[in-house]
PDB file of C-alpha atoms in Angstrom:
ATOM      1  CA  MET A   1       0.055  -0.080  -0.048  1.00  0.00           C
ATOM      2  CA  THR A   2       1.032   3.548  -0.705  1.00  0.00           C
ATOM      3  CA  ALA A   3       1.669   6.245   2.180  1.00  0.00           C
ATOM      4  CA  GLN A   4      -1.640   7.602   1.643  1.00  0.00           C
ATOM      5  CA  GLU A   5      -3.339   4.138   1.961  1.00  0.00           C
ATOM      6  CA  LEU A   6      -1.488   3.366   4.962  1.00  0.00           C
ATOM      7  CA  TYR A   7      -2.056   6.753   6.648  1.00  0.00           C
ATOM      8  CA  SER A   8      -5.673   6.346   5.982  1.00  0.00           C
ATOM      9  CA  LYS A   9      -6.101   2.856   7.701  1.00  0.00           C
ATOM     10  CA  MET A  10      -4.229   4.328  10.700  1.00  0.00           C
ATOM     11  CA  GLU A  11      -7.015   7.166  10.754  1.00  0.00           C
ATOM     12  CA  GLU A  12      -9.879   4.672  10.451  1.00  0.00           C
ATOM     13  CA  ARG A  13      -8.495   2.796  13.397  1.00  0.00           C
ATOM     14  CA  PHE A  14      -7.099   5.573  15.629  1.00  0.00           C
ATOM     15  CA  GLY A  15      -8.829   8.875  14.635  1.00  0.00           C
ATOM     16  CA  LYS A  16      -8.245  11.760  12.449  1.00  0.00           C
ATOM     17  CA  TYR A  17      -6.384  14.914  14.011  1.00  0.00           C
ATOM     18  CA  ALA A  18      -5.701  18.359  12.220  1.00  0.00           C
ATOM     19  CA  ASP A  19      -2.109  18.221  13.097  1.00  0.00           C
ATOM     20  CA  CYS A  20      -1.348  14.807  11.495  1.00  0.00           C
ATOM     21  CA  GLY A  21      -1.172  13.368   8.038  1.00  0.00           C
ATOM     22  CA  VAL A  22       0.928  12.712   5.019  1.00  0.00           C
ATOM     23  CA  VAL A  23       3.068  15.664   3.945  1.00  0.00           C
ATOM     24  CA  CYS A  24       3.949  14.199   0.723  1.00  0.00           C
ATOM     25  CA  SER A  25       4.056  10.819  -1.038  1.00  0.00           C
ATOM     26  CA  ASN A  26       5.621   9.430  -4.085  1.00  0.00           C
ATOM     27  CA  GLY A  27       3.096   6.822  -4.699  1.00  0.00           C
ATOM     28  CA  GLU A  28       5.403   3.899  -4.248  1.00  0.00           C
ATOM     29  CA  ASP A  29       4.502   0.878  -2.134  1.00  0.00           C
ATOM     30  CA  ILE A  30       5.427   1.076   1.525  1.00  0.00           C
ATOM     31  CA  LYS A  31       7.816  -1.787   2.870  1.00  0.00           C
ATOM     32  CA  SER A  32       9.062   0.215   6.162  1.00  0.00           C
ATOM     33  CA  VAL A  33       8.413   2.650   8.665  1.00  0.00           C
ATOM     34  CA  VAL A  34      10.904   5.108   9.992  1.00  0.00           C
ATOM     35  CA  CYS A  35       9.981   7.135  12.720  1.00  0.00           C
ATOM     36  CA  GLU A  36      11.688  10.114  14.776  1.00  0.00           C
ATOM     37  CA  ILE A  37      10.789  12.700  17.065  1.00  0.00           C
ATOM     38  CA  ASP A  38      12.096  16.003  15.517  1.00  0.00           C
ATOM     39  CA  TRP A  39      12.726  17.009  11.838  1.00  0.00           C
ATOM     40  CA  TYR A  40      16.246  17.249  11.984  1.00  0.00           C
ATOM     41  CA  MET A  41      16.435  13.441  12.944  1.00  0.00           C
ATOM     42  CA  LEU A  42      15.194  12.679   9.680  1.00  0.00           C
ATOM     43  CA  TYR A  43      16.676  15.438   7.458  1.00  0.00           C
ATOM     44  CA  ASN A  44      19.767  13.448   6.367  1.00  0.00           C
ATOM     45  CA  VAL A  45      18.460   9.880   6.576  1.00  0.00           C
ATOM     46  CA  MET A  46      15.808   9.994   3.858  1.00  0.00           C
ATOM     47  CA  THR A  47      17.279   7.281   1.134  1.00  0.00           C
ATOM     48  CA  ASP A  48      14.749   4.704   0.607  1.00  0.00           C
ATOM     49  CA  ARG A  49      11.681   5.668  -1.555  1.00  0.00           C
ATOM     50  CA  HIS A  50       9.773   2.581  -0.325  1.00  0.00           C
ATOM     51  CA  ALA A  51      10.024   3.972   3.400  1.00  0.00           C
ATOM     52  CA  LEU A  52       7.332   5.953   5.006  1.00  0.00           C
ATOM     53  CA  TYR A  53       9.152   8.549   7.220  1.00  0.00           C
ATOM     54  CA  VAL A  54       7.210   9.768  10.167  1.00  0.00           C
ATOM     55  CA  VAL A  55       8.135  12.793  12.409  1.00  0.00           C
ATOM     56  CA  HIS A  56       6.394  13.076  15.508  1.00  0.00           C
ATOM     57  CA  HIS A  57       6.334  17.034  16.119  1.00  0.00           C
ATOM     58  CA  PRO A  58       4.292  18.849  13.366  1.00  0.00           C
ATOM     59  CA  VAL A  59       6.252  20.256  10.316  1.00  0.00           C
ATOM     60  CA  SER A  60       4.918  22.114   7.365  1.00  0.00           C
ATOM     61  CA  ASP A  61       1.278  23.092   7.373  1.00  0.00           C
ATOM     62  CA  PHE A  62       0.436  20.425   9.960  1.00  0.00           C
ATOM     63  CA  ALA A  63       2.394  22.642  12.329  1.00  0.00           C
ATOM     64  CA  LEU A  64       0.119  25.450  11.705  1.00  0.00           C
ATOM     65  CA  ARG A  65      -2.774  23.408  12.331  1.00  0.00           C
ATOM     66  CA  LEU A  66      -1.179  22.582  15.745  1.00  0.00           C
ATOM     67  CA  SER A  67      -3.044  25.695  16.991  1.00  0.00           C
ATOM     68  CA  GLU A  68      -6.489  23.739  16.422  1.00  0.00           C
ATOM     69  CA  ILE A  69      -5.370  21.283  18.787  1.00  0.00           C
ATOM     70  CA  ASN A  70      -3.495  23.475  21.363  1.00  0.00           C
ATOM     71  CA  PRO A  71      -4.851  26.817  21.844  1.00  0.00           C
ATOM     72  CA  ASP A  72      -1.348  28.057  23.328  1.00  0.00           C
ATOM     73  CA  GLU A  73       0.238  27.520  19.970  1.00  0.00           C
ATOM     74  CA  LYS A  74       0.228  30.475  17.854  1.00  0.00           C
ATOM     75  CA  GLN A  75       0.140  30.510  13.952  1.00  0.00           C
ATOM     76  CA  ASP A  76       2.378  33.668  13.750  1.00  0.00           C
ATOM     77  CA  ASP A  77       5.094  32.264  15.893  1.00  0.00           C
ATOM     78  CA  ILE A  78       4.997  28.865  14.092  1.00  0.00           C
ATOM     79  CA  ARG A  79       5.307  30.703  10.718  1.00  0.00           C
ATOM     80  CA  SER A  80       8.264  32.407  11.819  1.00  0.00           C
ATOM     81  CA  GLU A  81      10.137  29.314  12.380  1.00  0.00           C
ATOM     82  CA  ALA A  82      11.574  28.261   8.867  1.00  0.00           C
ATOM     83  CA  GLN A  83      12.805  24.956  10.105  1.00  0.00           C
ATOM     84  CA  ASN A  84       9.210  23.756  10.279  1.00  0.00           C
ATOM     85  CA  TRP A  85       9.136  23.674   6.503  1.00  0.00           C
ATOM     86  CA  LEU A  86      12.615  22.357   5.738  1.00  0.00           C
ATOM     87  CA  LEU A  87      11.905  18.350   6.067  1.00  0.00           C
ATOM     88  CA  GLU A  88       9.062  18.949   3.583  1.00  0.00           C
ATOM     89  CA  PHE A  89      11.373  20.589   1.009  1.00  0.00           C
ATOM     90  CA  LYS A  90      13.800  17.833   1.503  1.00  0.00           C
ATOM     91  CA  ALA A  91      11.273  14.974   1.057  1.00  0.00           C
ATOM     92  CA  ARG A  92       9.835  16.436  -1.954  1.00  0.00           C
ATOM     93  CA  GLU A  93      13.303  17.098  -3.391  1.00  0.00           C
ATOM     94  CA  LEU A  94      14.222  13.337  -2.882  1.00  0.00           C
ATOM     95  CA  GLN A  95      10.445  12.151  -3.867  1.00  0.00           C
ATOM     96  CA  MET A  96      10.241  10.569  -0.481  1.00  0.00           C
ATOM     97  CA  ASN A  97       7.247  10.010   1.754  1.00  0.00           C
ATOM     98  CA  LEU A  98       6.561  11.936   4.579  1.00  0.00           C
ATOM     99  CA  ALA A  99       4.144  12.101   7.407  1.00  0.00           C
ATOM    100  CA  VAL A 100       3.385  13.572  10.940  1.00  0.00           C
ATOM    101  CA  ALA A 101       1.931  11.414  13.619  1.00  0.00           C
ATOM    102  CA  HIS A 102       1.973  14.089  16.653  1.00  0.00           C
ATOM    103  CA  THR A 103      -1.578  13.958  18.266  1.00  0.00           C
ATOM    104  CA  MET A 104      -2.564  10.662  16.683  1.00  0.00           C
ATOM    105  CA  ALA A 105       0.494   9.000  18.531  1.00  0.00           C
ATOM    106  CA  ASP A 106       0.055  10.989  21.641  1.00  0.00           C
ATOM    107  CA  LYS A 107      -3.683   9.762  21.779  1.00  0.00           C
ATOM    108  CA  MET A 108      -2.674   6.093  21.005  1.00  0.00           C
ATOM    109  CA  LEU A 109      -0.181   6.206  24.040  1.00  0.00           C
ATOM    110  CA  GLU A 110      -2.947   7.895  26.239  1.00  0.00           C
ATOM    111  CA  THR A 111      -5.376   5.259  25.572  1.00  0.00           C
ATOM    112  CA  GLU A 112      -2.882   2.298  26.276  1.00  0.00           C
ATOM    113  CA  LEU A 113      -1.928   4.060  29.460  1.00  0.00           C
ATOM    114  CA  SER A 114      -5.560   4.638  30.518  1.00  0.00           C
ATOM    115  CA  ASP A 115      -6.106   0.987  30.205  1.00  0.00           C
ATOM    116  CA  ARG A 116      -3.213   0.070  32.226  1.00  0.00           C
ATOM    117  CA  LEU A 117      -4.130   2.392  34.873  1.00  0.00           C
ATOM    118  CA  GLU A 118      -8.044   1.255  34.980  1.00  0.00           C
ATOM    119  CA  GLY A 119      -9.023   0.522  38.450  1.00  0.00           C
ATOM    120  CA  ALA A 120      -5.850   1.746  39.961  1.00  0.00           C
ATOM    121  CA  LYS A 121      -5.570   3.967  42.985  1.00  0.00           C
ATOM    122  CA  GLY A 122      -3.290   5.438  45.205  1.00  0.00           C
ATOM    123  CA  GLN A 123       0.332   4.325  44.982  1.00  0.00           C
ATOM    124  CA  GLU A 124      -0.712   1.671  42.599  1.00  0.00           C
ATOM    125  CA  ILE A 125      -1.008   4.235  40.091  1.00  0.00           C
ATOM    126  CA  VAL A 126       2.633   5.087  40.355  1.00  0.00           C
ATOM    127  CA  THR A 127       3.728   1.528  40.154  1.00  0.00           C
ATOM    128  CA  ARG A 128       1.712   0.893  36.969  1.00  0.00           C
ATOM    129  CA  ILE A 129       2.953   3.959  35.281  1.00  0.00           C
ATOM    130  CA  ASN A 130       6.499   2.997  35.972  1.00  0.00           C
ATOM    131  CA  GLY A 131       5.762  -0.408  34.779  1.00  0.00           C
ATOM    132  CA  PHE A 132       4.136   0.732  31.549  1.00  0.00           C
ATOM    133  CA  PHE A 133       7.169   2.802  30.430  1.00  0.00           C
ATOM    134  CA  ASP A 134       9.557   0.084  31.464  1.00  0.00           C
ATOM    135  CA  ARG A 135       8.236  -1.492  28.207  1.00  0.00           C
ATOM    136  CA  PHE A 136      10.035   1.325  26.203  1.00  0.00           C
ATOM    137  CA  PHE A 137      12.945   2.177  28.347  1.00  0.00           C
ATOM    138  CA  ASP A 138      14.255   0.355  31.395  1.00  0.00           C
ATOM    139  CA  PRO A 139      15.553   2.388  33.671  1.00  0.00           C
ATOM    140  CA  HIS A 140      13.510   5.358  32.191  1.00  0.00           C
ATOM    141  CA  PRO A 141      13.519   8.974  33.117  1.00  0.00           C
ATOM    142  CA  SER A 142      11.901   9.351  36.327  1.00  0.00           C
ATOM    143  CA  ILE A 143       8.300  10.631  36.666  1.00  0.00           C
ATOM    144  CA  VAL A 144       7.589  13.826  38.725  1.00  0.00           C
ATOM    145  CA  ILE A 145       4.868  13.884  41.211  1.00  0.00           C
ATOM    146  CA  LEU A 146       3.494  17.238  42.203  1.00  0.00           C
ATOM    147  CA  PRO A 147       2.625  18.017  45.757  1.00  0.00           C
ATOM    148  CA  GLU A 148      -1.094  18.085  45.162  1.00  0.00           C
ATOM    149  CA  ALA A 149      -1.130  14.882  43.409  1.00  0.00           C
ATOM    150  CA  ARG A 150       0.861  13.389  46.038  1.00  0.00           C
ATOM    151  CA  ARG A 151      -1.664  14.082  48.708  1.00  0.00           C
ATOM    152  CA  LEU A 152      -4.395  12.749  46.220  1.00  0.00           C
ATOM    153  CA  ILE A 153      -2.195   9.589  45.866  1.00  0.00           C
ATOM    154  CA  GLU A 154      -2.134   9.037  49.812  1.00  0.00           C
ATOM    155  CA  ARG A 155      -5.924   9.480  49.876  1.00  0.00           C
ATOM    156  CA  GLY A 156      -6.476   6.764  47.237  1.00  0.00           C
ATOM    157  CA  ALA A 157      -7.840   9.085  44.438  1.00  0.00           C
ATOM    158  CA  PRO A 158      -8.262   7.671  40.903  1.00  0.00           C
ATOM    159  CA  ALA A 159      -6.148   8.801  37.955  1.00  0.00           C
ATOM    160  CA  ARG A 160      -6.926  10.303  34.479  1.00  0.00           C
ATOM    161  CA  VAL A 161      -4.390  10.163  31.487  1.00  0.00           C
ATOM    162  CA  VAL A 162      -4.167  13.318  29.473  1.00  0.00           C
ATOM    163  CA  LEU A 163      -1.123  12.822  27.501  1.00  0.00           C
ATOM    164  CA  GLY A 164      -2.865  13.946  24.268  1.00  0.00           C
ATOM    165  CA  THR A 165      -5.277  16.204  25.578  1.00  0.00           C
ATOM    166  CA  TYR A 166      -5.287  19.971  25.742  1.00  0.00           C
ATOM    167  CA  GLY A 167      -7.212  22.466  27.560  1.00  0.00           C
ATOM    168  CA  TYR A 168      -8.774  20.016  30.128  1.00  0.00           C
ATOM    169  CA  GLU A 169     -10.645  21.454  33.383  1.00  0.00           C
ATOM    170  CA  ALA A 170      -9.120  19.597  36.303  1.00  0.00           C
ATOM    171  CA  LYS A 171     -11.849  18.154  38.661  1.00  0.00           C
ATOM    172  CA  LYS A 172     -11.497  17.828  42.504  1.00  0.00           C
ATOM    173  CA  ASP A 173      -9.829  14.782  43.733  1.00  0.00           C
ATOM    174  CA  VAL A 174      -8.640  13.635  40.323  1.00  0.00           C
ATOM    175  CA  ILE A 175      -4.825  12.859  39.612  1.00  0.00           C
ATOM    176  CA  TYR A 176      -4.007  13.790  36.162  1.00  0.00           C
ATOM    177  CA  VAL A 177      -1.144  12.244  34.340  1.00  0.00           C
ATOM    178  CA  ASP A 178       0.262  14.610  31.928  1.00  0.00           C
ATOM    179  CA  GLN A 179       3.487  15.586  30.173  1.00  0.00           C
ATOM    180  CA  CYS A 180       6.166  17.564  32.333  1.00  0.00           C
ATOM    181  CA  GLY A 181       6.090  21.089  31.608  1.00  0.00           C
ATOM    182  CA  MET A 182       2.670  20.890  29.923  1.00  0.00           C
ATOM    183  CA  GLU A 183       0.567  20.124  33.011  1.00  0.00           C
ATOM    184  CA  GLU A 184      -2.590  22.251  33.468  1.00  0.00           C
ATOM    185  CA  THR A 185      -2.833  21.401  37.128  1.00  0.00           C
ATOM    186  CA  GLU A 186      -1.308  21.090  40.448  1.00  0.00           C
ATOM    187  CA  GLN A 187      -2.939  17.599  40.690  1.00  0.00           C
ATOM    188  CA  ALA A 188      -0.438  16.104  38.217  1.00  0.00           C
ATOM    189  CA  VAL A 189       1.788  13.148  37.937  1.00  0.00           C
ATOM    190  CA  THR A 190       4.152  14.263  35.059  1.00  0.00           C
ATOM    191  CA  ILE A 191       5.917  12.047  32.514  1.00  0.00           C
ATOM    192  CA  PRO A 192       9.060  13.677  31.059  1.00  0.00           C
ATOM    193  CA  HIS A 193       8.183  15.190  27.826  1.00  0.00           C
ATOM    194  CA  SER A 194      10.989  13.156  25.865  1.00  0.00           C
ATOM    195  CA  LEU A 195       9.821   9.781  27.260  1.00  0.00           C
ATOM    196  CA  VAL A 196       6.417  10.604  26.016  1.00  0.00           C
ATOM    197  CA  ASP A 197       7.496  11.368  22.632  1.00  0.00           C
ATOM    198  CA  ALA A 198       9.669   8.448  22.179  1.00  0.00           C
ATOM    199  CA  ALA A 199       7.125   6.124  23.468  1.00  0.00           C
ATOM    200  CA  ALA A 200       4.134   7.665  21.433  1.00  0.00           C
ATOM    201  CA  VAL A 201       6.328   7.081  18.206  1.00  0.00           C
ATOM    202  CA  SER A 202       7.292   3.485  19.439  1.00  0.00           C
ATOM    203  CA  VAL A 203       3.394   2.681  19.700  1.00  0.00           C
ATOM    204  CA  TRP A 204       2.528   4.398  16.450  1.00  0.00           C
ATOM    205  CA  LYS A 205       5.380   2.687  14.482  1.00  0.00           C
ATOM    206  CA  ALA A 206       4.167  -0.778  15.992  1.00  0.00           C
ATOM    207  CA  ALA A 207       0.523  -0.062  14.630  1.00  0.00           C
ATOM    208  CA  ALA A 208       1.572   0.796  11.269  1.00  0.00           C
ATOM    209  CA  THR A 209       3.818  -2.035  10.949  1.00  0.00           C
ATOM    210  CA  ALA A 210       1.124  -4.395  11.956  1.00  0.00           C
ATOM    211  CA  LEU A 211      -1.358  -2.728   9.488  1.00  0.00           C
ATOM    212  CA  MET A 212       1.121  -3.388   6.538  1.00  0.00           C
ATOM    213  CA  SER A 213       1.069  -7.106   7.080  1.00  0.00           C
ATOM    214  CA  GLU A 214      -2.669  -7.557   7.552  1.00  0.00           C
TER     215      GLU A 214
END
């Protein structure tokens, strides 16, 4: 299947998001998927016309559409960052396949971690979070528990995962599992942003690879 066909199948299964999609495609059958977090990680490695190169952080017009997902992102600021378009220029020059996985990948990770934390309360939440991310990196960077979240853990409060959710309204007596530096409440257990990104692209790649073999 082509890059467009593979990505359409991913959208059918995991949802369609404004900041995700195929940047460019050469129409060739896809035989492998290569995922990286940032544009510069792919810039000099695109050599295979039968690979789908996937970047996690949005580039090109998908970067502009990030403001539709996260209100804190401003289009004028995004337009001023020329590097957001460099990877597309390179991919088109080389006639490669390039796509963005950002919110789709984050939501996939959010769903998997939510399933892992179902029914967990108190310290069991922390134990399960650590066990979940051990799948990707063991040892992995430490999670950070904010003071209010620690008090809620001691009281046996439940948790909600919001790794791919922006602009949520925190409810009393709920622990929020969010990305470090992006948390919107003091009731948060935060996961290092780099760990979330790396785990999310790993989940996305595994799902895309599985679809290719169906």
